[in-house]
Amino acid sequence: MNAAFTSIGAIHLQPVGEGVALELLDEIAAALARTFRVSCHVRTAALDVRFALDAIRGQYYSTAILEALMRIAAAENAGTRLLGVTALDLYVPILTFVFGEAQMQGPCALVSLHRLREEFYGLPPQPELLMARAIKEAVHELGHTLGLRHCPDWRCVMASTHAVERLDLKEPHFCAACRRATGL
Ligand SMILES: [Zn+2]
Ligand SMILES: [Zn+2]
């Protein structure tokens, strides 16, 4: 393990692109502060990521956004995590979409709200469900920054999920094994 990333010193939430409500970031920050027992800070200026748009796919390349977040994170104290939150639809070349992406034992993570909204599936909005999903995704990606890999326990927040139905089955926290591995 890289000792610099075995714990989280603080979490900074960074809006990525337009359309991320600050109230929503505040709520995610409050949940993360409880889970990781660290201070969370919400940045107000959105990061412009038009460079990451694939015009043909109509989606944004999440790895390119992570690289932009890394340049911002370089100015922060060691142990600080920079979590990008976006309303944009994300992809990596081998997948049709991703809910998020993180650097394994790194300072940066990114989550997308796009496919966490019920409206995406043609259903009426459910703000509480959106929040619950966003928190699970955020905890999951931050778990990767601590070096956690995907967990075989489907209830654990570190279980791999590619559909909201599976995401809804997960707990918003780490299983005992993952918790032990992170020292949380
Ligand atoms: Zn994952
Ligand atoms: Zn687990």
mmCIF file with all atom_site columns, C-alpha atoms and ligand atoms in Angstrom:
data_model
loop_
_atom_site.group_PDB
_atom_site.id
_atom_site.type_symbol
_atom_site.label_atom_id
_atom_site.label_alt_id
_atom_site.label_comp_id
_atom_site.label_asym_id
_atom_site.label_entity_id
_atom_site.label_seq_id
_atom_site.pdbx_PDB_ins_code
_atom_site.Cartn_x
_atom_site.Cartn_y
_atom_site.Cartn_z
_atom_site.occupancy
_atom_site.B_iso_or_equiv
_atom_site.pdbx_formal_charge
_atom_site.auth_seq_id
_atom_site.auth_comp_id
_atom_site.auth_asym_id
_atom_site.auth_atom_id
_atom_site.pdbx_PDB_model_num
ATOM   1   C  CA . MET A 1 1   ? 0.000   0.000  0.000   1.00 0.00 ? 1   MET A CA 1
ATOM   2   C  CA . ASN A 1 2   ? 1.096   3.537  -0.726  1.00 0.00 ? 2   ASN A CA 1
ATOM   3   C  CA . ALA A 1 3   ? 1.164   5.017  2.772   1.00 0.00 ? 3   ALA A CA 1
ATOM   4   C  CA . ALA A 1 4   ? 0.099   8.454  1.508   1.00 0.00 ? 4   ALA A CA 1
ATOM   5   C  CA . PHE A 1 5   ? -3.357  7.139  0.608   1.00 0.00 ? 5   PHE A CA 1
ATOM   6   C  CA . THR A 1 6   ? -4.219  4.763  3.426   1.00 0.00 ? 6   THR A CA 1
ATOM   7   C  CA . SER A 1 7   ? -6.294  7.442  5.130   1.00 0.00 ? 7   SER A CA 1
ATOM   8   C  CA . ILE A 1 8   ? -8.348  10.470 4.168   1.00 0.00 ? 8   ILE A CA 1
ATOM   9   C  CA . GLY A 1 9   ? -7.420  13.827 5.664   1.00 0.00 ? 9   GLY A CA 1
ATOM   10  C  CA . ALA A 1 10  ? -10.269 15.874 4.222   1.00 0.00 ? 10  ALA A CA 1
ATOM   11  C  CA . ILE A 1 11  ? -12.696 15.707 1.316   1.00 0.00 ? 11  ILE A CA 1
ATOM   12  C  CA . HIS A 1 12  ? -13.278 18.534 -1.120  1.00 0.00 ? 12  HIS A CA 1
ATOM   13  C  CA . LEU A 1 13  ? -16.333 18.296 -3.347  1.00 0.00 ? 13  LEU A CA 1
ATOM   14  C  CA . GLN A 1 14  ? -15.896 19.874 -6.743  1.00 0.00 ? 14  GLN A CA 1
ATOM   15  C  CA . PRO A 1 15  ? -18.856 20.560 -9.069  1.00 0.00 ? 15  PRO A CA 1
ATOM   16  C  CA . VAL A 1 16  ? -17.929 19.411 -12.568 1.00 0.00 ? 16  VAL A CA 1
ATOM   17  C  CA . GLY A 1 17  ? -19.785 21.024 -15.482 1.00 0.00 ? 17  GLY A CA 1
ATOM   18  C  CA . GLU A 1 18  ? -23.079 22.884 -15.167 1.00 0.00 ? 18  GLU A CA 1
ATOM   19  C  CA . GLY A 1 19  ? -26.242 21.737 -13.429 1.00 0.00 ? 19  GLY A CA 1
ATOM   20  C  CA . VAL A 1 20  ? -25.004 20.440 -10.059 1.00 0.00 ? 20  VAL A CA 1
ATOM   21  C  CA . ALA A 1 21  ? -27.061 22.027 -7.265  1.00 0.00 ? 21  ALA A CA 1
ATOM   22  C  CA . LEU A 1 22  ? -24.938 23.215 -4.343  1.00 0.00 ? 22  LEU A CA 1
ATOM   23  C  CA . GLU A 1 23  ? -27.595 22.020 -1.874  1.00 0.00 ? 23  GLU A CA 1
ATOM   24  C  CA . LEU A 1 24  ? -27.101 18.532 -3.240  1.00 0.00 ? 24  LEU A CA 1
ATOM   25  C  CA . LEU A 1 25  ? -23.332 18.804 -2.774  1.00 0.00 ? 25  LEU A CA 1
ATOM   26  C  CA . ASP A 1 26  ? -23.883 20.014 0.791   1.00 0.00 ? 26  ASP A CA 1
ATOM   27  C  CA . GLU A 1 27  ? -25.992 16.948 1.521   1.00 0.00 ? 27  GLU A CA 1
ATOM   28  C  CA . ILE A 1 28  ? -23.451 14.562 0.019   1.00 0.00 ? 28  ILE A CA 1
ATOM   29  C  CA . ALA A 1 29  ? -20.705 16.329 1.987   1.00 0.00 ? 29  ALA A CA 1
ATOM   30  C  CA . ALA A 1 30  ? -22.599 15.870 5.255   1.00 0.00 ? 30  ALA A CA 1
ATOM   31  C  CA . ALA A 1 31  ? -22.999 12.142 4.596   1.00 0.00 ? 31  ALA A CA 1
ATOM   32  C  CA . LEU A 1 32  ? -19.335 11.715 3.657   1.00 0.00 ? 32  LEU A CA 1
ATOM   33  C  CA . ALA A 1 33  ? -18.215 13.603 6.760   1.00 0.00 ? 33  ALA A CA 1
ATOM   34  C  CA . ARG A 1 34  ? -20.110 11.058 8.875   1.00 0.00 ? 34  ARG A CA 1
ATOM   35  C  CA . THR A 1 35  ? -18.862 8.006  6.959   1.00 0.00 ? 35  THR A CA 1
ATOM   36  C  CA . PHE A 1 36  ? -15.191 8.978  6.764   1.00 0.00 ? 36  PHE A CA 1
ATOM   37  C  CA . ARG A 1 37  ? -15.144 11.128 9.933   1.00 0.00 ? 37  ARG A CA 1
ATOM   38  C  CA . VAL A 1 38  ? -13.334 13.962 8.208   1.00 0.00 ? 38  VAL A CA 1
ATOM   39  C  CA . SER A 1 39  ? -14.199 17.528 7.293   1.00 0.00 ? 39  SER A CA 1
ATOM   40  C  CA . CYS A 1 40  ? -15.808 18.069 3.903   1.00 0.00 ? 40  CYS A CA 1
ATOM   41  C  CA . HIS A 1 41  ? -15.602 21.276 1.965   1.00 0.00 ? 41  HIS A CA 1
ATOM   42  C  CA . VAL A 1 42  ? -17.838 22.177 -0.980  1.00 0.00 ? 42  VAL A CA 1
ATOM   43  C  CA . ARG A 1 43  ? -16.262 24.229 -3.755  1.00 0.00 ? 43  ARG A CA 1
ATOM   44  C  CA . THR A 1 44  ? -18.680 26.566 -5.521  1.00 0.00 ? 44  THR A CA 1
ATOM   45  C  CA . ALA A 1 45  ? -16.985 27.252 -8.890  1.00 0.00 ? 45  ALA A CA 1
ATOM   46  C  CA . ALA A 1 46  ? -17.780 24.529 -11.419 1.00 0.00 ? 46  ALA A CA 1
ATOM   47  C  CA . LEU A 1 47  ? -14.932 22.962 -13.386 1.00 0.00 ? 47  LEU A CA 1
ATOM   48  C  CA . ASP A 1 48  ? -15.329 23.502 -17.135 1.00 0.00 ? 48  ASP A CA 1
ATOM   49  C  CA . VAL A 1 49  ? -14.936 20.113 -18.817 1.00 0.00 ? 49  VAL A CA 1
ATOM   50  C  CA . ARG A 1 50  ? -16.065 20.836 -22.372 1.00 0.00 ? 50  ARG A CA 1
ATOM   51  C  CA . PHE A 1 51  ? -12.653 19.453 -23.448 1.00 0.00 ? 51  PHE A CA 1
ATOM   52  C  CA . ALA A 1 52  ? -13.793 15.993 -22.321 1.00 0.00 ? 52  ALA A CA 1
ATOM   53  C  CA . LEU A 1 53  ? -16.912 15.881 -24.530 1.00 0.00 ? 53  LEU A CA 1
ATOM   54  C  CA . ASP A 1 54  ? -17.063 13.179 -27.177 1.00 0.00 ? 54  ASP A CA 1
ATOM   55  C  CA . ALA A 1 55  ? -19.448 14.834 -29.641 1.00 0.00 ? 55  ALA A CA 1
ATOM   56  C  CA . ILE A 1 56  ? -20.349 11.547 -31.326 1.00 0.00 ? 56  ILE A CA 1
ATOM   57  C  CA . ARG A 1 57  ? -21.188 9.723  -28.102 1.00 0.00 ? 57  ARG A CA 1
ATOM   58  C  CA . GLY A 1 58  ? -22.678 12.836 -26.486 1.00 0.00 ? 58  GLY A CA 1
ATOM   59  C  CA . GLN A 1 59  ? -20.829 11.821 -23.308 1.00 0.00 ? 59  GLN A CA 1
ATOM   60  C  CA . TYR A 1 60  ? -17.830 13.034 -21.330 1.00 0.00 ? 60  TYR A CA 1
ATOM   61  C  CA . TYR A 1 61  ? -14.609 11.048 -20.971 1.00 0.00 ? 61  TYR A CA 1
ATOM   62  C  CA . SER A 1 62  ? -14.285 10.435 -17.263 1.00 0.00 ? 62  SER A CA 1
ATOM   63  C  CA . THR A 1 63  ? -10.551 9.627  -17.255 1.00 0.00 ? 63  THR A CA 1
ATOM   64  C  CA . ALA A 1 64  ? -9.787  12.995 -18.892 1.00 0.00 ? 64  ALA A CA 1
ATOM   65  C  CA . ILE A 1 65  ? -11.861 14.752 -16.210 1.00 0.00 ? 65  ILE A CA 1
ATOM   66  C  CA . LEU A 1 66  ? -9.976  12.841 -13.484 1.00 0.00 ? 66  LEU A CA 1
ATOM   67  C  CA . GLU A 1 67  ? -6.714  14.126 -14.950 1.00 0.00 ? 67  GLU A CA 1
ATOM   68  C  CA . ALA A 1 68  ? -8.027  17.694 -14.748 1.00 0.00 ? 68  ALA A CA 1
ATOM   69  C  CA . LEU A 1 69  ? -9.066  17.073 -11.124 1.00 0.00 ? 69  LEU A CA 1
ATOM   70  C  CA . MET A 1 70  ? -5.543  15.786 -10.402 1.00 0.00 ? 70  MET A CA 1
ATOM   71  C  CA . ARG A 1 71  ? -4.046  19.077 -11.495 1.00 0.00 ? 71  ARG A CA 1
ATOM   72  C  CA . ILE A 1 72  ? -6.282  20.860 -8.960  1.00 0.00 ? 72  ILE A CA 1
ATOM   73  C  CA . ALA A 1 73  ? -5.577  18.284 -6.245  1.00 0.00 ? 73  ALA A CA 1
ATOM   74  C  CA . ALA A 1 74  ? -1.811  18.728 -6.652  1.00 0.00 ? 74  ALA A CA 1
ATOM   75  C  CA . ALA A 1 75  ? -2.124  22.019 -4.738  1.00 0.00 ? 75  ALA A CA 1
ATOM   76  C  CA . GLU A 1 76  ? -3.838  20.336 -1.760  1.00 0.00 ? 76  GLU A CA 1
ATOM   77  C  CA . ASN A 1 77  ? -2.377  18.713 1.355   1.00 0.00 ? 77  ASN A CA 1
ATOM   78  C  CA . ALA A 1 78  ? -1.474  15.030 1.169   1.00 0.00 ? 78  ALA A CA 1
ATOM   79  C  CA . GLY A 1 79  ? -4.435  12.924 2.233   1.00 0.00 ? 79  GLY A CA 1
ATOM   80  C  CA . THR A 1 80  ? -7.041  15.328 0.862   1.00 0.00 ? 80  THR A CA 1
ATOM   81  C  CA . ARG A 1 81  ? -9.445  13.787 -1.613  1.00 0.00 ? 81  ARG A CA 1
ATOM   82  C  CA . LEU A 1 82  ? -10.991 15.787 -4.403  1.00 0.00 ? 82  LEU A CA 1
ATOM   83  C  CA . LEU A 1 83  ? -14.382 14.350 -5.366  1.00 0.00 ? 83  LEU A CA 1
ATOM   84  C  CA . GLY A 1 84  ? -15.854 15.663 -8.593  1.00 0.00 ? 84  GLY A CA 1
ATOM   85  C  CA . VAL A 1 85  ? -19.651 15.541 -8.845  1.00 0.00 ? 85  VAL A CA 1
ATOM   86  C  CA . THR A 1 86  ? -21.266 16.014 -12.215 1.00 0.00 ? 86  THR A CA 1
ATOM   87  C  CA . ALA A 1 87  ? -24.679 15.937 -13.868 1.00 0.00 ? 87  ALA A CA 1
ATOM   88  C  CA . LEU A 1 88  ? -22.977 14.968 -17.156 1.00 0.00 ? 88  LEU A CA 1
ATOM   89  C  CA . ASP A 1 89  ? -23.065 11.465 -18.596 1.00 0.00 ? 89  ASP A CA 1
ATOM   90  C  CA . LEU A 1 90  ? -19.635 9.809  -18.294 1.00 0.00 ? 90  LEU A CA 1
ATOM   91  C  CA . TYR A 1 91  ? -17.943 7.094  -20.311 1.00 0.00 ? 91  TYR A CA 1
ATOM   92  C  CA . VAL A 1 92  ? -14.678 5.254  -20.693 1.00 0.00 ? 92  VAL A CA 1
ATOM   93  C  CA . PRO A 1 93  ? -13.891 3.858  -24.156 1.00 0.00 ? 93  PRO A CA 1
ATOM   94  C  CA . ILE A 1 94  ? -14.572 0.196  -23.305 1.00 0.00 ? 94  ILE A CA 1
ATOM   95  C  CA . LEU A 1 95  ? -17.947 0.823  -21.587 1.00 0.00 ? 95  LEU A CA 1
ATOM   96  C  CA . THR A 1 96  ? -21.202 2.425  -22.693 1.00 0.00 ? 96  THR A CA 1
ATOM   97  C  CA . PHE A 1 97  ? -21.217 4.520  -19.518 1.00 0.00 ? 97  PHE A CA 1
ATOM   98  C  CA . VAL A 1 98  ? -19.803 4.735  -15.995 1.00 0.00 ? 98  VAL A CA 1
ATOM   99  C  CA . PHE A 1 99  ? -21.455 5.935  -12.788 1.00 0.00 ? 99  PHE A CA 1
ATOM   100 C  CA . GLY A 1 100 ? -18.049 7.165  -11.685 1.00 0.00 ? 100 GLY A CA 1
ATOM   101 C  CA . GLU A 1 101 ? -14.331 6.581  -11.721 1.00 0.00 ? 101 GLU A CA 1
ATOM   102 C  CA . ALA A 1 102 ? -11.539 6.912  -9.171  1.00 0.00 ? 102 ALA A CA 1
ATOM   103 C  CA . GLN A 1 103 ? -7.814  6.711  -8.919  1.00 0.00 ? 103 GLN A CA 1
ATOM   104 C  CA . MET A 1 104 ? -6.782  3.604  -7.030  1.00 0.00 ? 104 MET A CA 1
ATOM   105 C  CA . GLN A 1 105 ? -4.912  4.958  -3.991  1.00 0.00 ? 105 GLN A CA 1
ATOM   106 C  CA . GLY A 1 106 ? -4.968  8.399  -5.507  1.00 0.00 ? 106 GLY A CA 1
ATOM   107 C  CA . PRO A 1 107 ? -6.307  11.829 -4.587  1.00 0.00 ? 107 PRO A CA 1
ATOM   108 C  CA . CYS A 1 108 ? -9.209  12.072 -7.037  1.00 0.00 ? 108 CYS A CA 1
ATOM   109 C  CA . ALA A 1 109 ? -12.595 10.524 -7.700  1.00 0.00 ? 109 ALA A CA 1
ATOM   110 C  CA . LEU A 1 110 ? -15.570 11.434 -9.850  1.00 0.00 ? 110 LEU A CA 1
ATOM   111 C  CA . VAL A 1 111 ? -19.277 10.538 -9.728  1.00 0.00 ? 111 VAL A CA 1
ATOM   112 C  CA . SER A 1 112 ? -22.062 11.240 -12.199 1.00 0.00 ? 112 SER A CA 1
ATOM   113 C  CA . LEU A 1 113 ? -25.664 11.909 -11.181 1.00 0.00 ? 113 LEU A CA 1
ATOM   114 C  CA . HIS A 1 114 ? -26.865 11.491 -14.762 1.00 0.00 ? 114 HIS A CA 1
ATOM   115 C  CA . ARG A 1 115 ? -27.978 7.858  -14.588 1.00 0.00 ? 115 ARG A CA 1
ATOM   116 C  CA . LEU A 1 116 ? -28.844 8.025  -10.881 1.00 0.00 ? 116 LEU A CA 1
ATOM   117 C  CA . ARG A 1 117 ? -31.900 10.169 -11.606 1.00 0.00 ? 117 ARG A CA 1
ATOM   118 C  CA . GLU A 1 118 ? -35.192 8.347  -12.049 1.00 0.00 ? 118 GLU A CA 1
ATOM   119 C  CA . GLU A 1 119 ? -35.972 10.760 -14.914 1.00 0.00 ? 119 GLU A CA 1
ATOM   120 C  CA . PHE A 1 120 ? -33.200 9.104  -16.938 1.00 0.00 ? 120 PHE A CA 1
ATOM   121 C  CA . TYR A 1 121 ? -35.335 5.931  -16.934 1.00 0.00 ? 121 TYR A CA 1
ATOM   122 C  CA . GLY A 1 122 ? -38.514 7.820  -17.835 1.00 0.00 ? 122 GLY A CA 1
ATOM   123 C  CA . LEU A 1 123 ? -39.795 7.784  -14.235 1.00 0.00 ? 123 LEU A CA 1
ATOM   124 C  CA . PRO A 1 124 ? -40.920 10.648 -11.974 1.00 0.00 ? 124 PRO A CA 1
ATOM   125 C  CA . PRO A 1 125 ? -38.147 12.351 -9.964  1.00 0.00 ? 125 PRO A CA 1
ATOM   126 C  CA . GLN A 1 126 ? -37.313 10.900 -6.542  1.00 0.00 ? 126 GLN A CA 1
ATOM   127 C  CA . PRO A 1 127 ? -34.925 13.319 -4.840  1.00 0.00 ? 127 PRO A CA 1
ATOM   128 C  CA . GLU A 1 128 ? -34.356 11.094 -1.805  1.00 0.00 ? 128 GLU A CA 1
ATOM   129 C  CA . LEU A 1 129 ? -33.531 8.093  -3.974  1.00 0.00 ? 129 LEU A CA 1
ATOM   130 C  CA . LEU A 1 130 ? -31.158 10.226 -6.042  1.00 0.00 ? 130 LEU A CA 1
ATOM   131 C  CA . MET A 1 131 ? -29.409 11.350 -2.860  1.00 0.00 ? 131 MET A CA 1
ATOM   132 C  CA . ALA A 1 132 ? -29.123 7.789  -1.530  1.00 0.00 ? 132 ALA A CA 1
ATOM   133 C  CA . ARG A 1 133 ? -27.624 6.623  -4.837  1.00 0.00 ? 133 ARG A CA 1
ATOM   134 C  CA . ALA A 1 134 ? -25.238 9.570  -5.045  1.00 0.00 ? 134 ALA A CA 1
ATOM   135 C  CA . ILE A 1 135 ? -23.937 8.922  -1.542  1.00 0.00 ? 135 ILE A CA 1
ATOM   136 C  CA . LYS A 1 136 ? -23.340 5.228  -2.304  1.00 0.00 ? 136 LYS A CA 1
ATOM   137 C  CA . GLU A 1 137 ? -21.476 6.093  -5.489  1.00 0.00 ? 137 GLU A CA 1
ATOM   138 C  CA . ALA A 1 138 ? -19.399 8.730  -3.701  1.00 0.00 ? 138 ALA A CA 1
ATOM   139 C  CA . VAL A 1 139 ? -18.462 6.364  -0.848  1.00 0.00 ? 139 VAL A CA 1
ATOM   140 C  CA . HIS A 1 140 ? -17.646 3.644  -3.414  1.00 0.00 ? 140 HIS A CA 1
ATOM   141 C  CA . GLU A 1 141 ? -15.314 5.823  -5.457  1.00 0.00 ? 141 GLU A CA 1
ATOM   142 C  CA . LEU A 1 142 ? -13.641 7.240  -2.354  1.00 0.00 ? 142 LEU A CA 1
ATOM   143 C  CA . GLY A 1 143 ? -13.145 3.623  -1.223  1.00 0.00 ? 143 GLY A CA 1
ATOM   144 C  CA . HIS A 1 144 ? -11.091 3.066  -4.372  1.00 0.00 ? 144 HIS A CA 1
ATOM   145 C  CA . THR A 1 145 ? -8.917  6.079  -3.470  1.00 0.00 ? 145 THR A CA 1
ATOM   146 C  CA . LEU A 1 146 ? -8.159  4.228  -0.219  1.00 0.00 ? 146 LEU A CA 1
ATOM   147 C  CA . GLY A 1 147 ? -7.007  1.210  -2.222  1.00 0.00 ? 147 GLY A CA 1
ATOM   148 C  CA . LEU A 1 148 ? -10.169 -0.892 -1.901  1.00 0.00 ? 148 LEU A CA 1
ATOM   149 C  CA . ARG A 1 149 ? -11.049 -3.145 -4.829  1.00 0.00 ? 149 ARG A CA 1
ATOM   150 C  CA . HIS A 1 150 ? -14.527 -4.454 -5.665  1.00 0.00 ? 150 HIS A CA 1
ATOM   151 C  CA . CYS A 1 151 ? -16.128 -6.522 -2.921  1.00 0.00 ? 151 CYS A CA 1
ATOM   152 C  CA . PRO A 1 152 ? -17.895 -9.864 -3.471  1.00 0.00 ? 152 PRO A CA 1
ATOM   153 C  CA . ASP A 1 153 ? -20.506 -8.971 -0.791  1.00 0.00 ? 153 ASP A CA 1
ATOM   154 C  CA . TRP A 1 154 ? -23.421 -7.521 -2.840  1.00 0.00 ? 154 TRP A CA 1
ATOM   155 C  CA . ARG A 1 155 ? -24.619 -5.500 0.146   1.00 0.00 ? 155 ARG A CA 1
ATOM   156 C  CA . CYS A 1 156 ? -21.257 -3.777 0.568   1.00 0.00 ? 156 CYS A CA 1
ATOM   157 C  CA . VAL A 1 157 ? -20.843 -0.296 -0.909  1.00 0.00 ? 157 VAL A CA 1
ATOM   158 C  CA . MET A 1 158 ? -17.699 -1.602 -2.669  1.00 0.00 ? 158 MET A CA 1
ATOM   159 C  CA . ALA A 1 159 ? -19.695 -4.168 -4.684  1.00 0.00 ? 159 ALA A CA 1
ATOM   160 C  CA . SER A 1 160 ? -19.397 -3.504 -8.419  1.00 0.00 ? 160 SER A CA 1
ATOM   161 C  CA . THR A 1 161 ? -22.663 -2.164 -9.894  1.00 0.00 ? 161 THR A CA 1
ATOM   162 C  CA . HIS A 1 162 ? -23.586 -1.270 -13.446 1.00 0.00 ? 162 HIS A CA 1
ATOM   163 C  CA . ALA A 1 163 ? -27.335 -0.807 -12.914 1.00 0.00 ? 163 ALA A CA 1
ATOM   164 C  CA . VAL A 1 164 ? -29.309 1.323  -10.467 1.00 0.00 ? 164 VAL A CA 1
ATOM   165 C  CA . GLU A 1 165 ? -31.360 -1.717 -9.386  1.00 0.00 ? 165 GLU A CA 1
ATOM   166 C  CA . ARG A 1 166 ? -28.189 -3.286 -7.978  1.00 0.00 ? 166 ARG A CA 1
ATOM   167 C  CA . LEU A 1 167 ? -27.026 0.021  -6.565  1.00 0.00 ? 167 LEU A CA 1
ATOM   168 C  CA . ASP A 1 168 ? -30.306 0.281  -4.644  1.00 0.00 ? 168 ASP A CA 1
ATOM   169 C  CA . LEU A 1 169 ? -29.632 -3.108 -2.991  1.00 0.00 ? 169 LEU A CA 1
ATOM   170 C  CA . LYS A 1 170 ? -26.288 -1.997 -1.607  1.00 0.00 ? 170 LYS A CA 1
ATOM   171 C  CA . GLU A 1 171 ? -25.786 -0.450 1.815   1.00 0.00 ? 171 GLU A CA 1
ATOM   172 C  CA . PRO A 1 172 ? -24.290 3.041  1.914   1.00 0.00 ? 172 PRO A CA 1
ATOM   173 C  CA . HIS A 1 173 ? -21.327 1.767  3.946   1.00 0.00 ? 173 HIS A CA 1
ATOM   174 C  CA . PHE A 1 174 ? -18.424 -0.692 3.900   1.00 0.00 ? 174 PHE A CA 1
ATOM   175 C  CA . CYS A 1 175 ? -18.797 -4.305 4.975   1.00 0.00 ? 175 CYS A CA 1
ATOM   176 C  CA . ALA A 1 176 ? -16.727 -5.448 7.962   1.00 0.00 ? 176 ALA A CA 1
ATOM   177 C  CA . ALA A 1 177 ? -13.925 -6.773 5.738   1.00 0.00 ? 177 ALA A CA 1
ATOM   178 C  CA . CYS A 1 178 ? -13.642 -3.549 3.729   1.00 0.00 ? 178 CYS A CA 1
ATOM   179 C  CA . ARG A 1 179 ? -13.845 -1.462 6.877   1.00 0.00 ? 179 ARG A CA 1
ATOM   180 C  CA . ARG A 1 180 ? -10.970 -3.453 8.392   1.00 0.00 ? 180 ARG A CA 1
ATOM   181 C  CA . ALA A 1 181 ? -8.927  -3.032 5.209   1.00 0.00 ? 181 ALA A CA 1
ATOM   182 C  CA . THR A 1 182 ? -9.314  0.756  5.344   1.00 0.00 ? 182 THR A CA 1
ATOM   183 C  CA . GLY A 1 183 ? -8.970  1.111  9.091   1.00 0.00 ? 183 GLY A CA 1
ATOM   184 C  CA . LEU A 1 184 ? -12.221 3.115  9.213   1.00 0.00 ? 184 LEU A CA 1
HETATM 185 ZN ZN . ZN  B 2 .   ? -15.731 0.555  -8.433  1.00 0.00 ? 1   ZN  B ZN 1
HETATM 186 ZN ZN . ZN  B 2 .   ? -16.919 -5.048 1.279   1.00 0.00 ? 2   ZN  B ZN 1
#
